[in-house]
Amino acid sequence: MAEENEKKEFQINTDVDPLTSLLVSDILNKNNVTDDQKANLSEDQRRMILKLVQDLQKKADDFVQQQQEKKRQAEAAKHAEEVEPEPQVRPKRNSLRDRIQQRRQAQQNND
């Protein structure tokens, strides 16, 4: 009876999560496992396959979350730059006009 519960649990997990079912079928197809051979898998082999697929799914989910977090951080940094652009400081130029005015002011102050 315990074996029946385990089988039902295995079926529930694959039915609930189509991604897991897809990953398992892809792995089995890549290794040329037919439907007849699937029926001959022991419970340990089934658990190991299920565990492998769950680990792969967790890694894939973690990777997707990391990429989304990087994207959010990049967007936040871009938004911060757009909101507060750094003021551009132009180097002060002493044009001829400015120099002449400075000389006149200096002469007036000396007089």
PDB file of N, CA and C in Angstrom:
ATOM      1  N   MET A   1       0.814  -1.188   0.000  1.00  0.00           N
ATOM      2  CA  MET A   1       0.000   0.000   0.000  1.00  0.00           C
ATOM      3  C   MET A   1       0.859   1.253   0.000  1.00  0.00           C
ATOM      4  N   ALA A   2       1.988   1.195   0.674  1.00  0.00           N
ATOM      5  CA  ALA A   2       2.899   2.330   0.695  1.00  0.00           C
ATOM      6  C   ALA A   2       3.456   2.590  -0.701  1.00  0.00           C
ATOM      7  N   GLU A   3       3.678   1.504  -1.451  1.00  0.00           N
ATOM      8  CA  GLU A   3       4.181   1.660  -2.807  1.00  0.00           C
ATOM      9  C   GLU A   3       3.159   2.367  -3.691  1.00  0.00           C
ATOM     10  N   GLU A   4       1.888   2.080  -3.478  1.00  0.00           N
ATOM     11  CA  GLU A   4       0.846   2.737  -4.270  1.00  0.00           C
ATOM     12  C   GLU A   4       0.821   4.231  -3.982  1.00  0.00           C
ATOM     13  N   ASN A   5       1.012   4.607  -2.707  1.00  0.00           N
ATOM     14  CA  ASN A   5       1.047   6.029  -2.344  1.00  0.00           C
ATOM     15  C   ASN A   5       2.236   6.716  -3.001  1.00  0.00           C
ATOM     16  N   GLU A   6       3.375   6.034  -3.017  1.00  0.00           N
ATOM     17  CA  GLU A   6       4.554   6.618  -3.647  1.00  0.00           C
ATOM     18  C   GLU A   6       4.329   6.803  -5.143  1.00  0.00           C
ATOM     19  N   LYS A   7       3.694   5.830  -5.778  1.00  0.00           N
ATOM     20  CA  LYS A   7       3.423   5.938  -7.208  1.00  0.00           C
ATOM     21  C   LYS A   7       2.466   7.082  -7.485  1.00  0.00           C
ATOM     22  N   LYS A   8       1.448   7.217  -6.664  1.00  0.00           N
ATOM     23  CA  LYS A   8       0.507   8.310  -6.841  1.00  0.00           C
ATOM     24  C   LYS A   8       1.199   9.647  -6.629  1.00  0.00           C
ATOM     25  N   GLU A   9       2.074   9.698  -5.622  1.00  0.00           N
ATOM     26  CA  GLU A   9       2.807  10.944  -5.365  1.00  0.00           C
ATOM     27  C   GLU A   9       3.688  11.300  -6.556  1.00  0.00           C
ATOM     28  N   PHE A  10       4.336  10.290  -7.134  1.00  0.00           N
ATOM     29  CA  PHE A  10       5.173  10.530  -8.306  1.00  0.00           C
ATOM     30  C   PHE A  10       4.336  11.069  -9.456  1.00  0.00           C
ATOM     31  N   GLN A  11       3.173  10.489  -9.669  1.00  0.00           N
ATOM     32  CA  GLN A  11       2.313  10.936 -10.753  1.00  0.00           C
ATOM     33  C   GLN A  11       1.783  12.341 -10.474  1.00  0.00           C
ATOM     34  N   ILE A  12       1.454  12.626  -9.235  1.00  0.00           N
ATOM     35  CA  ILE A  12       0.939  13.964  -8.895  1.00  0.00           C
ATOM     36  C   ILE A  12       1.999  15.016  -9.181  1.00  0.00           C
ATOM     37  N   ASN A  13       3.241  14.736  -8.803  1.00  0.00           N
ATOM     38  CA  ASN A  13       4.301  15.720  -9.013  1.00  0.00           C
ATOM     39  C   ASN A  13       4.492  16.026 -10.495  1.00  0.00           C
ATOM     40  N   THR A  14       4.454  15.016 -11.339  1.00  0.00           N
ATOM     41  CA  THR A  14       4.670  15.273 -12.760  1.00  0.00           C
ATOM     42  C   THR A  14       3.448  15.924 -13.386  1.00  0.00           C
ATOM     43  N   ASP A  15       2.258  15.593 -12.901  1.00  0.00           N
ATOM     44  CA  ASP A  15       1.054  16.203 -13.448  1.00  0.00           C
ATOM     45  C   ASP A  15       0.932  17.661 -13.031  1.00  0.00           C
ATOM     46  N   VAL A  16       1.317  17.960 -11.818  1.00  0.00           N
ATOM     47  CA  VAL A  16       1.183  19.319 -11.322  1.00  0.00           C
ATOM     48  C   VAL A  16       2.173  20.246 -12.016  1.00  0.00           C
ATOM     49  N   ASP A  17       3.376  19.761 -12.225  1.00  0.00           N
ATOM     50  CA  ASP A  17       4.415  20.601 -12.801  1.00  0.00           C
ATOM     51  C   ASP A  17       4.746  20.132 -14.217  1.00  0.00           C
ATOM     52  N   PRO A  18       4.208  20.787 -15.228  1.00  0.00           N
ATOM     53  CA  PRO A  18       4.469  20.340 -16.605  1.00  0.00           C
ATOM     54  C   PRO A  18       5.933  20.512 -17.005  1.00  0.00           C
ATOM     55  N   LEU A  19       6.631  21.465 -16.383  1.00  0.00           N
ATOM     56  CA  LEU A  19       8.042  21.653 -16.707  1.00  0.00           C
ATOM     57  C   LEU A  19       8.843  20.422 -16.293  1.00  0.00           C
ATOM     58  N   THR A  20       8.538  19.876 -15.137  1.00  0.00           N
ATOM     59  CA  THR A  20       9.217  18.668 -14.680  1.00  0.00           C
ATOM     60  C   THR A  20       8.935  17.516 -15.629  1.00  0.00           C
ATOM     61  N   SER A  21       7.693  17.385 -16.023  1.00  0.00           N
ATOM     62  CA  SER A  21       7.322  16.321 -16.947  1.00  0.00           C
ATOM     63  C   SER A  21       8.056  16.471 -18.279  1.00  0.00           C
ATOM     64  N   LEU A  22       8.154  17.705 -18.756  1.00  0.00           N
ATOM     65  CA  LEU A  22       8.863  17.967 -20.005  1.00  0.00           C
ATOM     66  C   LEU A  22      10.341  17.629 -19.879  1.00  0.00           C
ATOM     67  N   LEU A  23      10.956  18.032 -18.770  1.00  0.00           N
ATOM     68  CA  LEU A  23      12.372  17.742 -18.572  1.00  0.00           C
ATOM     69  C   LEU A  23      12.629  16.243 -18.506  1.00  0.00           C
ATOM     70  N   VAL A  24      11.764  15.522 -17.792  1.00  0.00           N
ATOM     71  CA  VAL A  24      11.934  14.070 -17.695  1.00  0.00           C
ATOM     72  C   VAL A  24      11.800  13.433 -19.069  1.00  0.00           C
ATOM     73  N   SER A  25      10.781  13.826 -19.813  1.00  0.00           N
ATOM     74  CA  SER A  25      10.591  13.217 -21.138  1.00  0.00           C
ATOM     75  C   SER A  25      11.760  13.556 -22.065  1.00  0.00           C
ATOM     76  N   ASP A  26      12.296  14.774 -21.979  1.00  0.00           N
ATOM     77  CA  ASP A  26      13.456  15.133 -22.799  1.00  0.00           C
ATOM     78  C   ASP A  26      14.670  14.276 -22.439  1.00  0.00           C
ATOM     79  N   ILE A  27      14.898  14.096 -21.145  1.00  0.00           N
ATOM     80  CA  ILE A  27      16.044  13.288 -20.715  1.00  0.00           C
ATOM     81  C   ILE A  27      15.882  11.853 -21.188  1.00  0.00           C
ATOM     82  N   LEU A  28      14.679  11.311 -21.038  1.00  0.00           N
ATOM     83  CA  LEU A  28      14.442   9.933 -21.467  1.00  0.00           C
ATOM     84  C   LEU A  28      14.569   9.797 -22.987  1.00  0.00           C
ATOM     85  N   ASN A  29      14.093  10.777 -23.727  1.00  0.00           N
ATOM     86  CA  ASN A  29      14.201  10.725 -25.191  1.00  0.00           C
ATOM     87  C   ASN A  29      15.651  10.836 -25.647  1.00  0.00           C
ATOM     88  N   LYS A  30      16.429  11.657 -24.982  1.00  0.00           N
ATOM     89  CA  LYS A  30      17.841  11.801 -25.358  1.00  0.00           C
ATOM     90  C   LYS A  30      18.605  10.496 -25.143  1.00  0.00           C
ATOM     91  N   ASN A  31      18.185   9.733 -24.137  1.00  0.00           N
ATOM     92  CA  ASN A  31      18.861   8.476 -23.825  1.00  0.00           C
ATOM     93  C   ASN A  31      18.176   7.274 -24.475  1.00  0.00           C
ATOM     94  N   ASN A  32      17.283   7.543 -25.430  1.00  0.00           N
ATOM     95  CA  ASN A  32      16.598   6.492 -26.187  1.00  0.00           C
ATOM     96  C   ASN A  32      15.865   5.501 -25.284  1.00  0.00           C
ATOM     97  N   VAL A  33      15.183   6.006 -24.290  1.00  0.00           N
ATOM     98  CA  VAL A  33      14.399   5.162 -23.396  1.00  0.00           C
ATOM     99  C   VAL A  33      12.973   5.106 -23.944  1.00  0.00           C
ATOM    100  N   THR A  34      12.511   3.900 -24.216  1.00  0.00           N
ATOM    101  CA  THR A  34      11.169   3.723 -24.778  1.00  0.00           C
ATOM    102  C   THR A  34      10.155   3.555 -23.648  1.00  0.00           C
ATOM    103  N   ASP A  35       8.873   3.528 -24.022  1.00  0.00           N
ATOM    104  CA  ASP A  35       7.815   3.347 -23.030  1.00  0.00           C
ATOM    105  C   ASP A  35       7.944   1.999 -22.317  1.00  0.00           C
ATOM    106  N   ASP A  36       8.373   0.972 -23.050  1.00  0.00           N
ATOM    107  CA  ASP A  36       8.552  -0.354 -22.436  1.00  0.00           C
ATOM    108  C   ASP A  36       9.652  -0.314 -21.380  1.00  0.00           C
ATOM    109  N   GLN A  37      10.712   0.402 -21.678  1.00  0.00           N
ATOM    110  CA  GLN A  37      11.812   0.500 -20.726  1.00  0.00           C
ATOM    111  C   GLN A  37      11.439   1.368 -19.534  1.00  0.00           C
ATOM    112  N   LYS A  38      10.577   2.370 -19.745  1.00  0.00           N
ATOM    113  CA  LYS A  38      10.129   3.206 -18.629  1.00  0.00           C
ATOM    114  C   LYS A  38       9.381   2.372 -17.600  1.00  0.00           C
ATOM    115  N   ALA A  39       8.610   1.424 -18.062  1.00  0.00           N
ATOM    116  CA  ALA A  39       7.837   0.586 -17.145  1.00  0.00           C
ATOM    117  C   ALA A  39       8.748  -0.302 -16.309  1.00  0.00           C
ATOM    118  N   ASN A  40       9.920  -0.609 -16.807  1.00  0.00           N
ATOM    119  CA  ASN A  40      10.840  -1.497 -16.103  1.00  0.00           C
ATOM    120  C   ASN A  40      11.759  -0.763 -15.130  1.00  0.00           C
ATOM    121  N   LEU A  41      11.621   0.526 -14.985  1.00  0.00           N
ATOM    122  CA  LEU A  41      12.471   1.270 -14.053  1.00  0.00           C
ATOM    123  C   LEU A  41      12.096   0.914 -12.624  1.00  0.00           C
ATOM    124  N   SER A  42      13.107   0.741 -11.801  1.00  0.00           N
ATOM    125  CA  SER A  42      12.829   0.462 -10.392  1.00  0.00           C
ATOM    126  C   SER A  42      12.426   1.759  -9.692  1.00  0.00           C
ATOM    127  N   GLU A  43      11.889   1.629  -8.500  1.00  0.00           N
ATOM    128  CA  GLU A  43      11.460   2.808  -7.733  1.00  0.00           C
ATOM    129  C   GLU A  43      12.654   3.700  -7.412  1.00  0.00           C
ATOM    130  N   ASP A  44      13.803   3.089  -7.113  1.00  0.00           N
ATOM    131  CA  ASP A  44      15.002   3.882  -6.825  1.00  0.00           C
ATOM    132  C   ASP A  44      15.429   4.691  -8.045  1.00  0.00           C
ATOM    133  N   GLN A  45      15.368   4.072  -9.214  1.00  0.00           N
ATOM    134  CA  GLN A  45      15.731   4.775 -10.433  1.00  0.00           C
ATOM    135  C   GLN A  45      14.760   5.923 -10.700  1.00  0.00           C
ATOM    136  N   ARG A  46      13.490   5.693 -10.452  1.00  0.00           N
ATOM    137  CA  ARG A  46      12.496   6.742 -10.651  1.00  0.00           C
ATOM    138  C   ARG A  46      12.736   7.900  -9.689  1.00  0.00           C
ATOM    139  N   ARG A  47      13.021   7.578  -8.443  1.00  0.00           N
ATOM    140  CA  ARG A  47      13.303   8.634  -7.453  1.00  0.00           C
ATOM    141  C   ARG A  47      14.550   9.422  -7.841  1.00  0.00           C
ATOM    142  N   MET A  48      15.571   8.696  -8.308  1.00  0.00           N
ATOM    143  CA  MET A  48      16.804   9.373  -8.700  1.00  0.00           C
ATOM    144  C   MET A  48      16.555  10.302  -9.885  1.00  0.00           C
ATOM    145  N   ILE A  49      15.781   9.854 -10.849  1.00  0.00           N
ATOM    146  CA  ILE A  49      15.463  10.694 -12.012  1.00  0.00           C
ATOM    147  C   ILE A  49      14.664  11.909 -11.570  1.00  0.00           C
ATOM    148  N   LEU A  50      13.682  11.679 -10.713  1.00  0.00           N
ATOM    149  CA  LEU A  50      12.864  12.781 -10.219  1.00  0.00           C
ATOM    150  C   LEU A  50      13.713  13.788  -9.444  1.00  0.00           C
ATOM    151  N   LYS A  51      14.614  13.273  -8.612  1.00  0.00           N
ATOM    152  CA  LYS A  51      15.498  14.159  -7.844  1.00  0.00           C
ATOM    153  C   LYS A  51      16.411  14.951  -8.782  1.00  0.00           C
ATOM    154  N   LEU A  52      16.936  14.284  -9.809  1.00  0.00           N
ATOM    155  CA  LEU A  52      17.789  14.957 -10.792  1.00  0.00           C
ATOM    156  C   LEU A  52      17.035  16.078 -11.487  1.00  0.00           C
ATOM    157  N   VAL A  53      15.813  15.798 -11.893  1.00  0.00           N
ATOM    158  CA  VAL A  53      15.006  16.802 -12.587  1.00  0.00           C
ATOM    159  C   VAL A  53      14.671  17.964 -11.643  1.00  0.00           C
ATOM    160  N   GLN A  54      14.353  17.654 -10.400  1.00  0.00           N
ATOM    161  CA  GLN A  54      14.045  18.714  -9.438  1.00  0.00           C
ATOM    162  C   GLN A  54      15.265  19.594  -9.189  1.00  0.00           C
ATOM    163  N   ASP A  55      16.439  18.973  -9.102  1.00  0.00           N
ATOM    164  CA  ASP A  55      17.666  19.757  -8.931  1.00  0.00           C
ATOM    165  C   ASP A  55      17.911  20.657 -10.135  1.00  0.00           C
ATOM    166  N   LEU A  56      17.718  20.105 -11.329  1.00  0.00           N
ATOM    167  CA  LEU A  56      17.892  20.908 -12.542  1.00  0.00           C
ATOM    168  C   LEU A  56      16.887  22.056 -12.587  1.00  0.00           C
ATOM    169  N   GLN A  57      15.664  21.763 -12.187  1.00  0.00           N
ATOM    170  CA  GLN A  57      14.634  22.795 -12.185  1.00  0.00           C
ATOM    171  C   GLN A  57      14.976  23.888 -11.183  1.00  0.00           C
ATOM    172  N   LYS A  58      15.477  23.507 -10.017  1.00  0.00           N
ATOM    173  CA  LYS A  58      15.854  24.494  -8.999  1.00  0.00           C
ATOM    174  C   LYS A  58      16.999  25.370  -9.508  1.00  0.00           C
ATOM    175  N   LYS A  59      17.976  24.751 -10.140  1.00  0.00           N
ATOM    176  CA  LYS A  59      19.091  25.523 -10.688  1.00  0.00           C
ATOM    177  C   LYS A  59      18.618  26.473 -11.782  1.00  0.00           C
ATOM    178  N   ALA A  60      17.716  26.005 -12.615  1.00  0.00           N
ATOM    179  CA  ALA A  60      17.188  26.858 -13.680  1.00  0.00           C
ATOM    180  C   ALA A  60      16.403  28.021 -13.092  1.00  0.00           C
ATOM    181  N   ASP A  61      15.588  27.742 -12.077  1.00  0.00           N
ATOM    182  CA  ASP A  61      14.829  28.815 -11.423  1.00  0.00           C
ATOM    183  C   ASP A  61      15.751  29.827 -10.759  1.00  0.00           C
ATOM    184  N   ASP A  62      16.800  29.331 -10.092  1.00  0.00           N
ATOM    185  CA  ASP A  62      17.766  30.232  -9.463  1.00  0.00           C
ATOM    186  C   ASP A  62      18.451  31.106 -10.509  1.00  0.00           C
ATOM    187  N   PHE A  63      18.807  30.506 -11.636  1.00  0.00           N
ATOM    188  CA  PHE A  63      19.454  31.261 -12.705  1.00  0.00           C
ATOM    189  C   PHE A  63      18.531  32.353 -13.233  1.00  0.00           C
ATOM    190  N   VAL A  64      17.270  32.001 -13.438  1.00  0.00           N
ATOM    191  CA  VAL A  64      16.307  32.985 -13.934  1.00  0.00           C
ATOM    192  C   VAL A  64      16.139  34.118 -12.922  1.00  0.00           C
ATOM    193  N   GLN A  65      16.070  33.780 -11.648  1.00  0.00           N
ATOM    194  CA  GLN A  65      15.937  34.816 -10.624  1.00  0.00           C
ATOM    195  C   GLN A  65      17.160  35.725 -10.589  1.00  0.00           C
ATOM    196  N   GLN A  66      18.342  35.149 -10.738  1.00  0.00           N
ATOM    197  CA  GLN A  66      19.555  35.964 -10.766  1.00  0.00           C
ATOM    198  C   GLN A  66      19.543  36.915 -11.950  1.00  0.00           C
ATOM    199  N   GLN A  67      19.135  36.423 -13.102  1.00  0.00           N
ATOM    200  CA  GLN A  67      19.087  37.269 -14.288  1.00  0.00           C
ATOM    201  C   GLN A  67      18.068  38.385 -14.125  1.00  0.00           C
ATOM    202  N   GLN A  68      16.927  38.075 -13.521  1.00  0.00           N
ATOM    203  CA  GLN A  68      15.919  39.095 -13.295  1.00  0.00           C
ATOM    204  C   GLN A  68      16.418  40.143 -12.306  1.00  0.00           C
ATOM    205  N   GLU A  69      17.146  39.708 -11.286  1.00  0.00           N
ATOM    206  CA  GLU A  69      17.690  40.641 -10.301  1.00  0.00           C
ATOM    207  C   GLU A  69      18.740  41.557 -10.955  1.00  0.00           C
ATOM    208  N   LYS A  70      19.580  40.989 -11.796  1.00  0.00           N
ATOM    209  CA  LYS A  70      20.572  41.799 -12.511  1.00  0.00           C
ATOM    210  C   LYS A  70      19.877  42.823 -13.401  1.00  0.00           C
ATOM    211  N   LYS A  71      18.808  42.388 -14.055  1.00  0.00           N
ATOM    212  CA  LYS A  71      18.075  43.293 -14.940  1.00  0.00           C
ATOM    213  C   LYS A  71      17.445  44.424 -14.130  1.00  0.00           C
ATOM    214  N   ARG A  72      16.865  44.080 -12.962  1.00  0.00           N
ATOM    215  CA  ARG A  72      16.274  45.117 -12.099  1.00  0.00           C
ATOM    216  C   ARG A  72      17.332  46.109 -11.624  1.00  0.00           C
ATOM    217  N   GLN A  73      18.492  45.599 -11.243  1.00  0.00           N
ATOM    218  CA  GLN A  73      19.563  46.476 -10.787  1.00  0.00           C
ATOM    219  C   GLN A  73      20.049  47.385 -11.908  1.00  0.00           C
ATOM    220  N   ALA A  74      20.161  46.846 -13.109  1.00  0.00           N
ATOM    221  CA  ALA A  74      20.600  47.647 -14.246  1.00  0.00           C
ATOM    222  C   ALA A  74      19.575  48.727 -14.562  1.00  0.00           C
ATOM    223  N   GLU A  75      18.290  48.361 -14.502  1.00  0.00           N
ATOM    224  CA  GLU A  75      17.236  49.348 -14.759  1.00  0.00           C
ATOM    225  C   GLU A  75      17.216  50.416 -13.676  1.00  0.00           C
ATOM    226  N   ALA A  76      17.439  50.015 -12.428  1.00  0.00           N
ATOM    227  CA  ALA A  76      17.463  50.984 -11.329  1.00  0.00           C
ATOM    228  C   ALA A  76      18.641  51.942 -11.486  1.00  0.00           C
ATOM    229  N   ALA A  77      19.793  51.410 -11.879  1.00  0.00           N
ATOM    230  CA  ALA A  77      20.962  52.261 -12.086  1.00  0.00           C
ATOM    231  C   ALA A  77      20.733  53.209 -13.257  1.00  0.00           C
ATOM    232  N   LYS A  78      20.129  52.695 -14.313  1.00  0.00           N
ATOM    233  CA  LYS A  78      19.844  53.534 -15.476  1.00  0.00           C
ATOM    234  C   LYS A  78      18.843  54.621 -15.115  1.00  0.00           C
ATOM    235  N   HIS A  79      17.839  54.247 -14.342  1.00  0.00           N
ATOM    236  CA  HIS A  79      16.822  55.211 -13.922  1.00  0.00           C
ATOM    237  C   HIS A  79      17.444  56.281 -13.026  1.00  0.00           C
ATOM    238  N   ALA A  80      18.357  55.887 -12.159  1.00  0.00           N
ATOM    239  CA  ALA A  80      19.022  56.841 -11.277  1.00  0.00           C
ATOM    240  C   ALA A  80      19.861  57.825 -12.087  1.00  0.00           C
ATOM    241  N   GLU A  81      20.508  57.351 -13.121  1.00  0.00           N
ATOM    242  CA  GLU A  81      21.309  58.235 -13.965  1.00  0.00           C
ATOM    243  C   GLU A  81      20.428  59.211 -14.730  1.00  0.00           C
ATOM    244  N   GLU A  82      19.265  58.723 -15.163  1.00  0.00           N
ATOM    245  CA  GLU A  82      18.359  59.600 -15.904  1.00  0.00           C
ATOM    246  C   GLU A  82      17.764  60.670 -15.002  1.00  0.00           C
ATOM    247  N   VAL A  83      17.489  60.320 -13.766  1.00  0.00           N
ATOM    248  CA  VAL A  83      16.874  61.259 -12.842  1.00  0.00           C
ATOM    249  C   VAL A  83      17.869  62.329 -12.413  1.00  0.00           C
ATOM    250  N   GLU A  84      19.065  61.938 -12.090  1.00  0.00           N
ATOM    251  CA  GLU A  84      20.059  62.882 -11.599  1.00  0.00           C
ATOM    252  C   GLU A  84      21.291  62.882 -12.508  1.00  0.00           C
ATOM    253  N   PRO A  85      21.225  63.554 -13.633  1.00  0.00           N
ATOM    254  CA  PRO A  85      22.420  63.609 -14.470  1.00  0.00           C
ATOM    255  C   PRO A  85      23.473  64.490 -13.806  1.00  0.00           C
ATOM    256  N   GLU A  86      24.688  64.091 -13.937  1.00  0.00           N
ATOM    257  CA  GLU A  86      25.771  64.862 -13.341  1.00  0.00           C
ATOM    258  C   GLU A  86      25.962  66.149 -14.135  1.00  0.00           C
ATOM    259  N   PRO A  87      26.089  67.259 -13.428  1.00  0.00           N
ATOM    260  CA  PRO A  87      26.296  68.516 -14.150  1.00  0.00           C
ATOM    261  C   PRO A  87      27.670  68.513 -14.807  1.00  0.00           C
ATOM    262  N   GLN A  88      27.691  69.014 -15.997  1.00  0.00           N
ATOM    263  CA  GLN A  88      28.950  69.071 -16.713  1.00  0.00           C
ATOM    264  C   GLN A  88      29.613  70.413 -16.406  1.00  0.00           C
ATOM    265  N   VAL A  89      30.811  70.322 -15.947  1.00  0.00           N
ATOM    266  CA  VAL A  89      31.556  71.527 -15.606  1.00  0.00           C
ATOM    267  C   VAL A  89      32.436  71.875 -16.791  1.00  0.00           C
ATOM    268  N   ARG A  90      32.183  73.053 -17.311  1.00  0.00           N
ATOM    269  CA  ARG A  90      32.992  73.499 -18.439  1.00  0.00           C
ATOM    270  C   ARG A  90      34.221  74.206 -17.891  1.00  0.00           C
ATOM    271  N   PRO A  91      35.335  73.929 -18.475  1.00  0.00           N
ATOM    272  CA  PRO A  91      36.528  74.642 -18.015  1.00  0.00           C
ATOM    273  C   PRO A  91      36.387  76.137 -18.310  1.00  0.00           C
ATOM    274  N   LYS A  92      36.825  76.938 -17.362  1.00  0.00           N
ATOM    275  CA  LYS A  92      36.700  78.378 -17.539  1.00  0.00           C
ATOM    276  C   LYS A  92      37.717  78.844 -18.564  1.00  0.00           C
ATOM    277  N   ARG A  93      37.213  79.573 -19.537  1.00  0.00           N
ATOM    278  CA  ARG A  93      38.089  80.082 -20.579  1.00  0.00           C
ATOM    279  C   ARG A  93      38.274  81.574 -20.358  1.00  0.00           C
ATOM    280  N   ASN A  94      39.446  81.974 -20.509  1.00  0.00           N
ATOM    281  CA  ASN A  94      39.723  83.409 -20.466  1.00  0.00           C
ATOM    282  C   ASN A  94      39.785  83.905 -21.897  1.00  0.00           C
ATOM    283  N   SER A  95      38.648  84.394 -22.333  1.00  0.00           N
ATOM    284  CA  SER A  95      38.626  84.935 -23.688  1.00  0.00           C
ATOM    285  C   SER A  95      39.308  86.302 -23.684  1.00  0.00           C
ATOM    286  N   LEU A  96      39.563  86.790 -24.849  1.00  0.00           N
ATOM    287  CA  LEU A  96      40.221  88.079 -24.994  1.00  0.00           C
ATOM    288  C   LEU A  96      39.389  89.164 -24.326  1.00  0.00           C
ATOM    289  N   ARG A  97      38.076  89.115 -24.502  1.00  0.00           N
ATOM    290  CA  ARG A  97      37.178  90.093 -23.908  1.00  0.00           C
ATOM    291  C   ARG A  97      37.287  90.064 -22.375  1.00  0.00           C
ATOM    292  N   ASP A  98      37.306  88.850 -21.796  1.00  0.00           N
ATOM    293  CA  ASP A  98      37.418  88.722 -20.342  1.00  0.00           C
ATOM    294  C   ASP A  98      38.751  89.290 -19.844  1.00  0.00           C
ATOM    295  N   ARG A  99      39.826  89.024 -20.559  1.00  0.00           N
ATOM    296  CA  ARG A  99      41.132  89.539 -20.135  1.00  0.00           C
ATOM    297  C   ARG A  99      41.182  91.068 -20.197  1.00  0.00           C
ATOM    298  N   ILE A 100      40.576  91.630 -21.219  1.00  0.00           N
ATOM    299  CA  ILE A 100      40.558  93.101 -21.335  1.00  0.00           C
ATOM    300  C   ILE A 100      39.758  93.699 -20.187  1.00  0.00           C
ATOM    301  N   GLN A 101      38.620  93.106 -19.883  1.00  0.00           N
ATOM    302  CA  GLN A 101      37.811  93.615 -18.770  1.00  0.00           C
ATOM    303  C   GLN A 101      38.556  93.491 -17.449  1.00  0.00           C
ATOM    304  N   GLN A 102      39.278  92.408 -17.265  1.00  0.00           N
ATOM    305  CA  GLN A 102      40.044  92.241 -16.032  1.00  0.00           C
ATOM    306  C   GLN A 102      41.141  93.292 -15.922  1.00  0.00           C
ATOM    307  N   ARG A 103      41.806  93.632 -17.026  1.00  0.00           N
ATOM    308  CA  ARG A 103      42.849  94.679 -17.004  1.00  0.00           C
ATOM    309  C   ARG A 103      42.246  96.025 -16.669  1.00  0.00           C
ATOM    310  N   ARG A 104      41.106  96.345 -17.284  1.00  0.00           N
ATOM    311  CA  ARG A 104      40.466  97.637 -17.016  1.00  0.00           C
ATOM    312  C   ARG A 104      40.076  97.742 -15.550  1.00  0.00           C
ATOM    313  N   GLN A 105      39.509  96.640 -14.999  1.00  0.00           N
ATOM    314  CA  GLN A 105      39.127  96.673 -13.591  1.00  0.00           C
ATOM    315  C   GLN A 105      40.360  96.833 -12.701  1.00  0.00           C
ATOM    316  N   ALA A 106      41.421  96.160 -13.061  1.00  0.00           N
ATOM    317  CA  ALA A 106      42.649  96.260 -12.278  1.00  0.00           C
ATOM    318  C   ALA A 106      43.207  97.670 -12.350  1.00  0.00           C
ATOM    319  N   GLN A 107      43.164  98.322 -13.524  1.00  0.00           N
ATOM    320  CA  GLN A 107      43.649  99.693 -13.669  1.00  0.00           C
ATOM    321  C   GLN A 107      42.773 100.655 -12.886  1.00  0.00           C
ATOM    322  N   GLN A 108      41.445 100.452 -12.907  1.00  0.00           N
ATOM    323  CA  GLN A 108      40.544 101.314 -12.166  1.00  0.00           C
ATOM    324  C   GLN A 108      40.780 101.167 -10.665  1.00  0.00           C
ATOM    325  N   ASN A 109      41.055  99.989 -10.229  1.00  0.00           N
ATOM    326  CA  ASN A 109      41.293  99.768  -8.799  1.00  0.00           C
ATOM    327  C   ASN A 109      42.622 100.393  -8.363  1.00  0.00           C
ATOM    328  N   ASN A 110      43.587 100.419  -9.261  1.00  0.00           N
ATOM    329  CA  ASN A 110      44.888 101.038  -8.950  1.00  0.00           C
ATOM    330  C   ASN A 110      44.811 102.556  -8.960  1.00  0.00           C
ATOM    331  N   ASP A 111      43.928 103.112  -9.727  1.00  0.00           N
ATOM    332  CA  ASP A 111      43.828 104.572  -9.806  1.00  0.00           C
ATOM    333  C   ASP A 111      43.143 105.114  -8.650  1.00  0.00           C
TER     334      ASP A 111
END
